Amino acid sequence: MTQYVKIGPTESYLRKKAEQATLHFTLIDPDKTRPREAAELARQMGEYGTDAILVGGSIGVSQTDVDDIVRSIKEHVKLPIIIFPGNVSGISRYADAILFMSLLNSLDPYYIVGAQLLGSVIVKKFGLEAIPTAYIIIGEGGAAGHIGRAYGVPPEKPEIAAAYALTASMLGMRFVYFERGSGVPDIVKPETVSLTKKLVDNIFLIVGGGIRSEYKAAKLASAGADAIVTGTIVEEDPEKASRIIKAIKRYGLKQK
Ligand code: 1GP
């Protein structure tokens, strides 16, 4: 076995922490944020209780941008920094890990296995911890849905999303990311989260897209999400993001 199928330190840390309560991930888009701002945002969100920093975006992301952002965050924050790649150019050697994702419901093989073929060699060269992740787009999926040529899961069909998660797990992927799209008005349905957690053993379920209220975050946390991602609200209103984190920690407490 190589290190790419073993559970590495970042994944272990996340899994262990998520046993207690739903986690919050802060998403920083290198196309929209400068390195200094990114470090300041990450520091602030760290104080508010975020559990990890994701770095990535669908468009306009160069490797230099990602390197600069990750290094700048690393100088100021102890939290794990995880690459959330939109393409091969989004990989940085300075991160702690990468969500090594396949967009399972893309119509374009490039986003299912082509970019991964190109990226795998770079990830190995950089010695990055790869976390095998199924990326599944629900609804149109905003920019990620368009760029990734997604055949979006109908949002009102939780059983289809859950079946994708089951498929991912049977293929050996340990994380599933349900994406509604950055900045969209709707979120993944809490029923989709609860059904998936019921159907698929041991999957680490990340949910993101459109979450900008405590109420919505609380619903997803109590439905059993392992991690909730917010990007837009962190950029627009960090104070509100802090209240969202509090709601996630309160309603996402896991029972023994
Ligand atoms: C995008 O799920 C994330 O990949 C975050 O979405 O920007 O709407 O928080 P928001």
PDB file of C-alpha atoms and ligand atoms in Angstrom:
ATOM      1  CA  MET A   1       0.000   0.000   0.000  1.00  0.00           C
ATOM      2  CA  THR A   2       1.213   3.484  -0.745  1.00  0.00           C
ATOM      3  CA  GLN A   3       0.536   6.565   1.346  1.00  0.00           C
ATOM      4  CA  TYR A   4      -2.167   7.509  -1.160  1.00  0.00           C
ATOM      5  CA  VAL A   5      -4.589   4.914   0.115  1.00  0.00           C
ATOM      6  CA  LYS A   6      -3.677   5.135   3.804  1.00  0.00           C
ATOM      7  CA  ILE A   7      -5.385   7.629   6.070  1.00  0.00           C
ATOM      8  CA  GLY A   8      -2.937  10.488   6.644  1.00  0.00           C
ATOM      9  CA  PRO A   9      -2.605  12.912   9.571  1.00  0.00           C
ATOM     10  CA  THR A  10      -4.959  15.606   8.243  1.00  0.00           C
ATOM     11  CA  GLU A  11      -7.728  13.132   7.535  1.00  0.00           C
ATOM     12  CA  SER A  12      -7.262  11.488  10.954  1.00  0.00           C
ATOM     13  CA  TYR A  13      -7.418  14.883  12.635  1.00  0.00           C
ATOM     14  CA  LEU A  14     -10.637  15.784  10.817  1.00  0.00           C
ATOM     15  CA  ARG A  15     -12.277  12.428  11.474  1.00  0.00           C
ATOM     16  CA  LYS A  16     -11.429  12.524  15.161  1.00  0.00           C
ATOM     17  CA  LYS A  17     -12.683  16.067  15.584  1.00  0.00           C
ATOM     18  CA  ALA A  18     -15.880  15.340  13.657  1.00  0.00           C
ATOM     19  CA  GLU A  19     -16.726  12.572  16.127  1.00  0.00           C
ATOM     20  CA  GLN A  20     -17.538  15.313  18.620  1.00  0.00           C
ATOM     21  CA  ALA A  21     -19.383  17.822  16.454  1.00  0.00           C
ATOM     22  CA  THR A  22     -19.865  19.003  12.893  1.00  0.00           C
ATOM     23  CA  LEU A  23     -16.813  20.877  11.635  1.00  0.00           C
ATOM     24  CA  HIS A  24     -16.653  24.193   9.842  1.00  0.00           C
ATOM     25  CA  PHE A  25     -14.339  24.750   6.886  1.00  0.00           C
ATOM     26  CA  THR A  26     -13.466  28.245   5.688  1.00  0.00           C
ATOM     27  CA  LEU A  27     -13.136  28.429   1.909  1.00  0.00           C
ATOM     28  CA  ILE A  28     -10.707  30.928   0.444  1.00  0.00           C
ATOM     29  CA  ASP A  29     -10.781  31.518  -3.296  1.00  0.00           C
ATOM     30  CA  PRO A  30      -7.326  32.528  -4.611  1.00  0.00           C
ATOM     31  CA  ASP A  31      -8.954  34.410  -7.479  1.00  0.00           C
ATOM     32  CA  LYS A  32     -10.811  36.714  -5.106  1.00  0.00           C
ATOM     33  CA  THR A  33      -8.434  37.116  -2.182  1.00  0.00           C
ATOM     34  CA  ARG A  34      -4.885  38.422  -1.874  1.00  0.00           C
ATOM     35  CA  PRO A  35      -2.370  36.531   0.278  1.00  0.00           C
ATOM     36  CA  ARG A  36      -2.356  39.058   3.140  1.00  0.00           C
ATOM     37  CA  GLU A  37      -6.124  39.283   3.266  1.00  0.00           C
ATOM     38  CA  ALA A  38      -6.332  35.482   3.143  1.00  0.00           C
ATOM     39  CA  ALA A  39      -4.015  35.162   6.132  1.00  0.00           C
ATOM     40  CA  GLU A  40      -5.993  37.750   8.093  1.00  0.00           C
ATOM     41  CA  LEU A  41      -9.308  36.074   7.244  1.00  0.00           C
ATOM     42  CA  ALA A  42      -7.954  32.659   8.182  1.00  0.00           C
ATOM     43  CA  ARG A  43      -6.617  34.006  11.487  1.00  0.00           C
ATOM     44  CA  GLN A  44      -9.929  35.637  12.307  1.00  0.00           C
ATOM     45  CA  MET A  45     -11.926  32.538  11.376  1.00  0.00           C
ATOM     46  CA  GLY A  46      -9.531  30.441  13.445  1.00  0.00           C
ATOM     47  CA  GLU A  47     -10.384  32.586  16.463  1.00  0.00           C
ATOM     48  CA  TYR A  48     -14.061  32.049  15.728  1.00  0.00           C
ATOM     49  CA  GLY A  49     -13.540  28.290  15.791  1.00  0.00           C
ATOM     50  CA  THR A  50     -13.232  27.196  12.162  1.00  0.00           C
ATOM     51  CA  ASP A  51     -11.554  23.785  11.903  1.00  0.00           C
ATOM     52  CA  ALA A  52      -9.685  23.941   8.581  1.00  0.00           C
ATOM     53  CA  ILE A  53      -8.981  26.235   5.655  1.00  0.00           C
ATOM     54  CA  LEU A  54      -9.877  25.115   2.144  1.00  0.00           C
ATOM     55  CA  VAL A  55      -8.092  26.880  -0.700  1.00  0.00           C
ATOM     56  CA  GLY A  56      -9.545  26.674  -4.193  1.00  0.00           C
ATOM     57  CA  GLY A  57     -11.895  28.017  -6.838  1.00  0.00           C
ATOM     58  CA  SER A  58     -13.425  27.166 -10.195  1.00  0.00           C
ATOM     59  CA  ILE A  59     -11.861  29.850 -12.368  1.00  0.00           C
ATOM     60  CA  GLY A  60      -8.848  32.152 -12.538  1.00  0.00           C
ATOM     61  CA  VAL A  61      -6.632  30.121 -10.203  1.00  0.00           C
ATOM     62  CA  SER A  62      -2.925  29.812 -11.032  1.00  0.00           C
ATOM     63  CA  GLN A  63      -0.415  27.713  -9.148  1.00  0.00           C
ATOM     64  CA  THR A  64       1.525  30.833  -8.159  1.00  0.00           C
ATOM     65  CA  ASP A  65      -1.607  32.371  -6.626  1.00  0.00           C
ATOM     66  CA  VAL A  66      -2.308  29.222  -4.647  1.00  0.00           C
ATOM     67  CA  ASP A  67       1.309  28.940  -3.467  1.00  0.00           C
ATOM     68  CA  ASP A  68       1.346  32.564  -2.297  1.00  0.00           C
ATOM     69  CA  ILE A  69      -1.967  32.240  -0.489  1.00  0.00           C
ATOM     70  CA  VAL A  70      -1.119  28.958   1.230  1.00  0.00           C
ATOM     71  CA  ARG A  71       2.284  30.192   2.381  1.00  0.00           C
ATOM     72  CA  SER A  72       0.833  33.403   3.701  1.00  0.00           C
ATOM     73  CA  ILE A  73      -1.888  31.573   5.651  1.00  0.00           C
ATOM     74  CA  LYS A  74       0.641  29.083   6.980  1.00  0.00           C
ATOM     75  CA  GLU A  75       2.776  31.834   8.472  1.00  0.00           C
ATOM     76  CA  HIS A  76      -0.120  33.094  10.563  1.00  0.00           C
ATOM     77  CA  VAL A  77      -2.399  30.134  11.306  1.00  0.00           C
ATOM     78  CA  LYS A  78      -1.914  26.650  12.728  1.00  0.00           C
ATOM     79  CA  LEU A  79      -5.065  25.135  11.186  1.00  0.00           C
ATOM     80  CA  PRO A  80      -4.818  22.475   8.469  1.00  0.00           C
ATOM     81  CA  ILE A  81      -4.753  23.962   4.979  1.00  0.00           C
ATOM     82  CA  ILE A  82      -6.429  21.741   2.425  1.00  0.00           C
ATOM     83  CA  ILE A  83      -6.438  22.205  -1.325  1.00  0.00           C
ATOM     84  CA  PHE A  84      -9.894  22.167  -2.906  1.00  0.00           C
ATOM     85  CA  PRO A  85      -8.825  21.994  -6.551  1.00  0.00           C
ATOM     86  CA  GLY A  86     -10.831  23.285  -9.489  1.00  0.00           C
ATOM     87  CA  ASN A  87      -8.170  21.991 -11.858  1.00  0.00           C
ATOM     88  CA  VAL A  88      -4.566  20.829 -12.022  1.00  0.00           C
ATOM     89  CA  SER A  89      -3.302  24.411 -11.650  1.00  0.00           C
ATOM     90  CA  GLY A  90      -4.799  24.609  -8.162  1.00  0.00           C
ATOM     91  CA  ILE A  91      -2.293  22.314  -6.425  1.00  0.00           C
ATOM     92  CA  SER A  92       0.276  23.725  -3.972  1.00  0.00           C
ATOM     93  CA  ARG A  93       3.216  21.920  -2.389  1.00  0.00           C
ATOM     94  CA  TYR A  94       2.844  24.063   0.750  1.00  0.00           C
ATOM     95  CA  ALA A  95      -0.585  22.739   1.779  1.00  0.00           C
ATOM     96  CA  ASP A  96      -1.169  19.969   4.326  1.00  0.00           C
ATOM     97  CA  ALA A  97      -3.496  17.895   2.163  1.00  0.00           C
ATOM     98  CA  ILE A  98      -5.648  17.895  -0.940  1.00  0.00           C
ATOM     99  CA  LEU A  99      -9.225  16.781  -1.451  1.00  0.00           C
ATOM    100  CA  PHE A 100      -8.313  14.476  -4.314  1.00  0.00           C
ATOM    101  CA  MET A 101     -11.667  14.781  -6.015  1.00  0.00           C
ATOM    102  CA  SER A 102     -13.523  13.211  -8.866  1.00  0.00           C
ATOM    103  CA  LEU A 103     -16.604  15.066 -10.064  1.00  0.00           C
ATOM    104  CA  LEU A 104     -18.636  11.884 -10.253  1.00  0.00           C
ATOM    105  CA  ASN A 105     -21.654  13.392 -11.974  1.00  0.00           C
ATOM    106  CA  SER A 106     -19.781  15.245 -14.700  1.00  0.00           C
ATOM    107  CA  LEU A 107     -20.580  14.471 -18.329  1.00  0.00           C
ATOM    108  CA  ASP A 108     -16.966  15.153 -19.218  1.00  0.00           C
ATOM    109  CA  PRO A 109     -14.411  12.413 -18.451  1.00  0.00           C
ATOM    110  CA  TYR A 110     -11.785  15.135 -17.922  1.00  0.00           C
ATOM    111  CA  TYR A 111     -13.442  16.075 -14.606  1.00  0.00           C
ATOM    112  CA  ILE A 112     -13.972  12.447 -13.568  1.00  0.00           C
ATOM    113  CA  VAL A 113     -10.500  11.083 -14.236  1.00  0.00           C
ATOM    114  CA  GLY A 114      -8.541  13.243 -16.736  1.00  0.00           C
ATOM    115  CA  ALA A 115      -7.491  16.068 -14.421  1.00  0.00           C
ATOM    116  CA  GLN A 116      -6.819  13.456 -11.730  1.00  0.00           C
ATOM    117  CA  LEU A 117      -4.474  11.583 -14.056  1.00  0.00           C
ATOM    118  CA  LEU A 118      -2.455  14.755 -14.570  1.00  0.00           C
ATOM    119  CA  GLY A 119      -2.716  15.823 -10.938  1.00  0.00           C
ATOM    120  CA  SER A 120      -1.801  12.504  -9.312  1.00  0.00           C
ATOM    121  CA  VAL A 121       1.822  12.726 -10.390  1.00  0.00           C
ATOM    122  CA  ILE A 122       2.111  16.292  -9.087  1.00  0.00           C
ATOM    123  CA  VAL A 123       0.488  15.362  -5.763  1.00  0.00           C
ATOM    124  CA  LYS A 124       2.965  12.507  -5.362  1.00  0.00           C
ATOM    125  CA  LYS A 125       5.908  14.716  -6.308  1.00  0.00           C
ATOM    126  CA  PHE A 126       4.837  17.308  -3.714  1.00  0.00           C
ATOM    127  CA  GLY A 127       4.293  14.620  -1.043  1.00  0.00           C
ATOM    128  CA  LEU A 128       0.789  15.948  -0.394  1.00  0.00           C
ATOM    129  CA  GLU A 129      -1.676  13.915   1.618  1.00  0.00           C
ATOM    130  CA  ALA A 130      -4.434  12.887  -0.792  1.00  0.00           C
ATOM    131  CA  ILE A 131      -7.927  12.497   0.631  1.00  0.00           C
ATOM    132  CA  PRO A 132      -9.999  10.468  -1.844  1.00  0.00           C
ATOM    133  CA  THR A 133     -13.183  12.490  -2.324  1.00  0.00           C
ATOM    134  CA  ALA A 134     -16.273  12.259  -4.492  1.00  0.00           C
ATOM    135  CA  TYR A 135     -17.480  15.692  -5.546  1.00  0.00           C
ATOM    136  CA  ILE A 136     -21.163  15.622  -6.366  1.00  0.00           C
ATOM    137  CA  ILE A 137     -23.038  18.600  -7.723  1.00  0.00           C
ATOM    138  CA  ILE A 138     -26.621  19.096  -6.662  1.00  0.00           C
ATOM    139  CA  GLY A 139     -28.749  21.298  -8.922  1.00  0.00           C
ATOM    140  CA  GLU A 140     -26.970  23.593 -11.352  1.00  0.00           C
ATOM    141  CA  GLY A 141     -23.981  24.032  -9.051  1.00  0.00           C
ATOM    142  CA  GLY A 142     -23.053  27.614  -9.937  1.00  0.00           C
ATOM    143  CA  ALA A 143     -19.624  28.092 -11.521  1.00  0.00           C
ATOM    144  CA  ALA A 144     -18.418  24.628 -10.462  1.00  0.00           C
ATOM    145  CA  GLY A 145     -21.416  23.046 -12.185  1.00  0.00           C
ATOM    146  CA  HIS A 146     -20.862  24.954 -15.414  1.00  0.00           C
ATOM    147  CA  ILE A 147     -17.094  24.505 -15.605  1.00  0.00           C
ATOM    148  CA  GLY A 148     -17.290  20.882 -14.516  1.00  0.00           C
ATOM    149  CA  ARG A 149     -20.056  20.088 -17.021  1.00  0.00           C
ATOM    150  CA  ALA A 150     -22.133  18.576 -14.270  1.00  0.00           C
ATOM    151  CA  TYR A 151     -25.291  16.586 -14.799  1.00  0.00           C
ATOM    152  CA  GLY A 152     -26.717  18.015 -11.582  1.00  0.00           C
ATOM    153  CA  VAL A 153     -28.623  15.809  -9.187  1.00  0.00           C
ATOM    154  CA  PRO A 154     -32.207  17.103  -8.881  1.00  0.00           C
ATOM    155  CA  PRO A 155     -32.170  18.913  -5.509  1.00  0.00           C
ATOM    156  CA  GLU A 156     -35.516  17.405  -4.519  1.00  0.00           C
ATOM    157  CA  LYS A 157     -34.227  13.839  -4.980  1.00  0.00           C
ATOM    158  CA  PRO A 158     -32.175  13.023  -1.861  1.00  0.00           C
ATOM    159  CA  GLU A 159     -32.147   9.332  -2.795  1.00  0.00           C
ATOM    160  CA  ILE A 160     -30.113  10.031  -5.948  1.00  0.00           C
ATOM    161  CA  ALA A 161     -27.492  12.064  -4.093  1.00  0.00           C
ATOM    162  CA  ALA A 162     -27.299   9.357  -1.425  1.00  0.00           C
ATOM    163  CA  ALA A 163     -26.858   6.684  -4.123  1.00  0.00           C
ATOM    164  CA  TYR A 164     -23.908   8.662  -5.539  1.00  0.00           C
ATOM    165  CA  ALA A 165     -22.388   8.716  -2.050  1.00  0.00           C
ATOM    166  CA  LEU A 166     -22.911   4.964  -1.746  1.00  0.00           C
ATOM    167  CA  THR A 167     -21.266   4.494  -5.139  1.00  0.00           C
ATOM    168  CA  ALA A 168     -18.316   6.617  -4.023  1.00  0.00           C
ATOM    169  CA  SER A 169     -17.919   4.568  -0.879  1.00  0.00           C
ATOM    170  CA  MET A 170     -18.044   1.282  -2.815  1.00  0.00           C
ATOM    171  CA  LEU A 171     -15.351   2.704  -5.104  1.00  0.00           C
ATOM    172  CA  GLY A 172     -13.179   3.268  -2.046  1.00  0.00           C
ATOM    173  CA  MET A 173     -13.590   7.022  -1.611  1.00  0.00           C
ATOM    174  CA  ARG A 174     -13.749   8.111   2.013  1.00  0.00           C
ATOM    175  CA  PHE A 175     -15.054  11.677   1.681  1.00  0.00           C
ATOM    176  CA  VAL A 176     -18.083  12.959  -0.199  1.00  0.00           C
ATOM    177  CA  TYR A 177     -18.644  16.658  -0.926  1.00  0.00           C
ATOM    178  CA  PHE A 178     -22.187  17.688  -1.830  1.00  0.00           C
ATOM    179  CA  GLU A 179     -21.893  20.985  -3.697  1.00  0.00           C
ATOM    180  CA  ARG A 180     -24.858  23.301  -4.360  1.00  0.00           C
ATOM    181  CA  GLY A 181     -22.654  26.010  -5.904  1.00  0.00           C
ATOM    182  CA  SER A 182     -20.868  29.010  -4.477  1.00  0.00           C
ATOM    183  CA  GLY A 183     -23.136  31.977  -3.847  1.00  0.00           C
ATOM    184  CA  VAL A 184     -26.353  30.219  -4.933  1.00  0.00           C
ATOM    185  CA  PRO A 185     -29.635  31.034  -3.162  1.00  0.00           C
ATOM    186  CA  ASP A 186     -30.466  27.462  -2.060  1.00  0.00           C
ATOM    187  CA  ILE A 187     -28.622  24.884   0.016  1.00  0.00           C
ATOM    188  CA  VAL A 188     -28.378  21.102  -0.133  1.00  0.00           C
ATOM    189  CA  LYS A 189     -31.479  19.740   1.567  1.00  0.00           C
ATOM    190  CA  PRO A 190     -30.955  18.553   5.161  1.00  0.00           C
ATOM    191  CA  GLU A 191     -32.927  15.395   4.174  1.00  0.00           C
ATOM    192  CA  THR A 192     -30.198  14.640   1.610  1.00  0.00           C
ATOM    193  CA  VAL A 193     -27.612  14.785   4.389  1.00  0.00           C
ATOM    194  CA  SER A 194     -29.550  12.643   6.863  1.00  0.00           C
ATOM    195  CA  LEU A 195     -30.444  10.028   4.244  1.00  0.00           C
ATOM    196  CA  THR A 196     -26.840   9.787   3.061  1.00  0.00           C
ATOM    197  CA  LYS A 197     -25.458   9.409   6.574  1.00  0.00           C
ATOM    198  CA  LYS A 198     -28.029   6.673   7.209  1.00  0.00           C
ATOM    199  CA  LEU A 199     -27.280   4.827   3.971  1.00  0.00           C
ATOM    200  CA  VAL A 200     -23.487   5.047   3.791  1.00  0.00           C
ATOM    201  CA  ASP A 201     -21.319   3.770   6.645  1.00  0.00           C
ATOM    202  CA  ASN A 202     -18.353   5.804   7.701  1.00  0.00           C
ATOM    203  CA  ILE A 203     -18.451   8.348   4.885  1.00  0.00           C
ATOM    204  CA  PHE A 204     -17.143  11.800   5.839  1.00  0.00           C
ATOM    205  CA  LEU A 205     -19.784  14.118   4.427  1.00  0.00           C
ATOM    206  CA  ILE A 206     -18.937  17.709   3.494  1.00  0.00           C
ATOM    207  CA  VAL A 207     -21.703  20.087   2.411  1.00  0.00           C
ATOM    208  CA  GLY A 208     -21.325  23.502   0.827  1.00  0.00           C
ATOM    209  CA  GLY A 209     -22.854  26.161  -1.356  1.00  0.00           C
ATOM    210  CA  GLY A 210     -25.261  28.950  -0.457  1.00  0.00           C
ATOM    211  CA  ILE A 211     -24.953  28.671   3.327  1.00  0.00           C
ATOM    212  CA  ARG A 212     -25.232  32.170   4.727  1.00  0.00           C
ATOM    213  CA  SER A 213     -27.521  31.918   7.748  1.00  0.00           C
ATOM    214  CA  GLU A 214     -27.256  30.331  11.182  1.00  0.00           C
ATOM    215  CA  TYR A 215     -30.597  28.654  10.597  1.00  0.00           C
ATOM    216  CA  LYS A 216     -29.526  26.861   7.416  1.00  0.00           C
ATOM    217  CA  ALA A 217     -26.173  25.861   8.880  1.00  0.00           C
ATOM    218  CA  ALA A 218     -27.872  24.537  12.022  1.00  0.00           C
ATOM    219  CA  LYS A 219     -30.270  22.434   9.924  1.00  0.00           C
ATOM    220  CA  LEU A 220     -27.398  20.813   8.011  1.00  0.00           C
ATOM    221  CA  ALA A 221     -25.402  20.255  11.189  1.00  0.00           C
ATOM    222  CA  SER A 222     -28.269  18.575  12.993  1.00  0.00           C
ATOM    223  CA  ALA A 223     -28.933  16.441   9.917  1.00  0.00           C
ATOM    224  CA  GLY A 224     -25.479  14.933  10.533  1.00  0.00           C
ATOM    225  CA  ALA A 225     -23.062  16.688   8.133  1.00  0.00           C
ATOM    226  CA  ASP A 226     -19.457  16.084   9.149  1.00  0.00           C
ATOM    227  CA  ALA A 227     -18.281  19.426   7.782  1.00  0.00           C
ATOM    228  CA  ILE A 228     -19.964  22.552   6.479  1.00  0.00           C
ATOM    229  CA  VAL A 229     -18.139  24.865   4.094  1.00  0.00           C
ATOM    230  CA  THR A 230     -18.729  28.577   3.786  1.00  0.00           C
ATOM    231  CA  GLY A 231     -16.928  30.868   1.374  1.00  0.00           C
ATOM    232  CA  THR A 232     -19.073  33.810   0.300  1.00  0.00           C
ATOM    233  CA  ILE A 233     -20.271  34.756   3.781  1.00  0.00           C
ATOM    234  CA  VAL A 234     -16.696  34.654   5.122  1.00  0.00           C
ATOM    235  CA  GLU A 235     -15.665  37.179   2.471  1.00  0.00           C
ATOM    236  CA  GLU A 236     -18.754  39.356   2.853  1.00  0.00           C
ATOM    237  CA  ASP A 237     -19.466  39.284   6.574  1.00  0.00           C
ATOM    238  CA  PRO A 238     -16.970  37.523   8.879  1.00  0.00           C
ATOM    239  CA  GLU A 239     -19.034  38.418  11.967  1.00  0.00           C
ATOM    240  CA  LYS A 240     -21.983  36.554  10.526  1.00  0.00           C
ATOM    241  CA  ALA A 241     -19.680  33.672   9.697  1.00  0.00           C
ATOM    242  CA  SER A 242     -18.705  33.536  13.364  1.00  0.00           C
ATOM    243  CA  ARG A 243     -22.371  33.145  14.336  1.00  0.00           C
ATOM    244  CA  ILE A 244     -22.723  30.418  11.724  1.00  0.00           C
ATOM    245  CA  ILE A 245     -19.777  28.569  13.261  1.00  0.00           C
ATOM    246  CA  LYS A 246     -21.381  28.816  16.710  1.00  0.00           C
ATOM    247  CA  ALA A 247     -24.646  27.412  15.340  1.00  0.00           C
ATOM    248  CA  ILE A 248     -22.786  24.543  13.661  1.00  0.00           C
ATOM    249  CA  LYS A 249     -20.991  23.619  16.883  1.00  0.00           C
ATOM    250  CA  ARG A 250     -24.200  23.808  18.895  1.00  0.00           C
ATOM    251  CA  TYR A 251     -26.528  21.896  16.586  1.00  0.00           C
ATOM    252  CA  GLY A 252     -23.896  19.537  15.229  1.00  0.00           C
ATOM    253  CA  LEU A 253     -23.065  17.887  18.546  1.00  0.00           C
ATOM    254  CA  LYS A 254     -22.835  14.176  17.938  1.00  0.00           C
ATOM    255  CA  GLN A 255     -24.342  11.758  20.437  1.00  0.00           C
ATOM    256  CA  LYS A 256     -22.257   8.896  21.754  1.00  0.00           C
TER     257      LYS A 256
HETATM  258  C1  1GP B   1     -18.205  26.420  -2.911  1.00  0.00           C
HETATM  259  O1  1GP B   1     -19.402  25.144  -1.372  1.00  0.00           O
HETATM  260  C2  1GP B   1     -18.554  26.201  -1.499  1.00  0.00           C
HETATM  261  O2  1GP B   1     -17.516  25.346  -3.407  1.00  0.00           O
HETATM  262  C3  1GP B   1     -18.927  27.453  -0.762  1.00  0.00           C
HETATM  263  O3  1GP B   1     -20.083  28.102  -1.227  1.00  0.00           O
HETATM  264  O4  1GP B   1     -19.460  30.513  -1.360  1.00  0.00           O
HETATM  265  O5  1GP B   1     -21.857  29.828  -1.176  1.00  0.00           O
HETATM  266  O6  1GP B   1     -20.331  29.607   0.781  1.00  0.00           O
HETATM  267  P1  1GP B   1     -20.453  29.600  -0.712  1.00  0.00           P
END
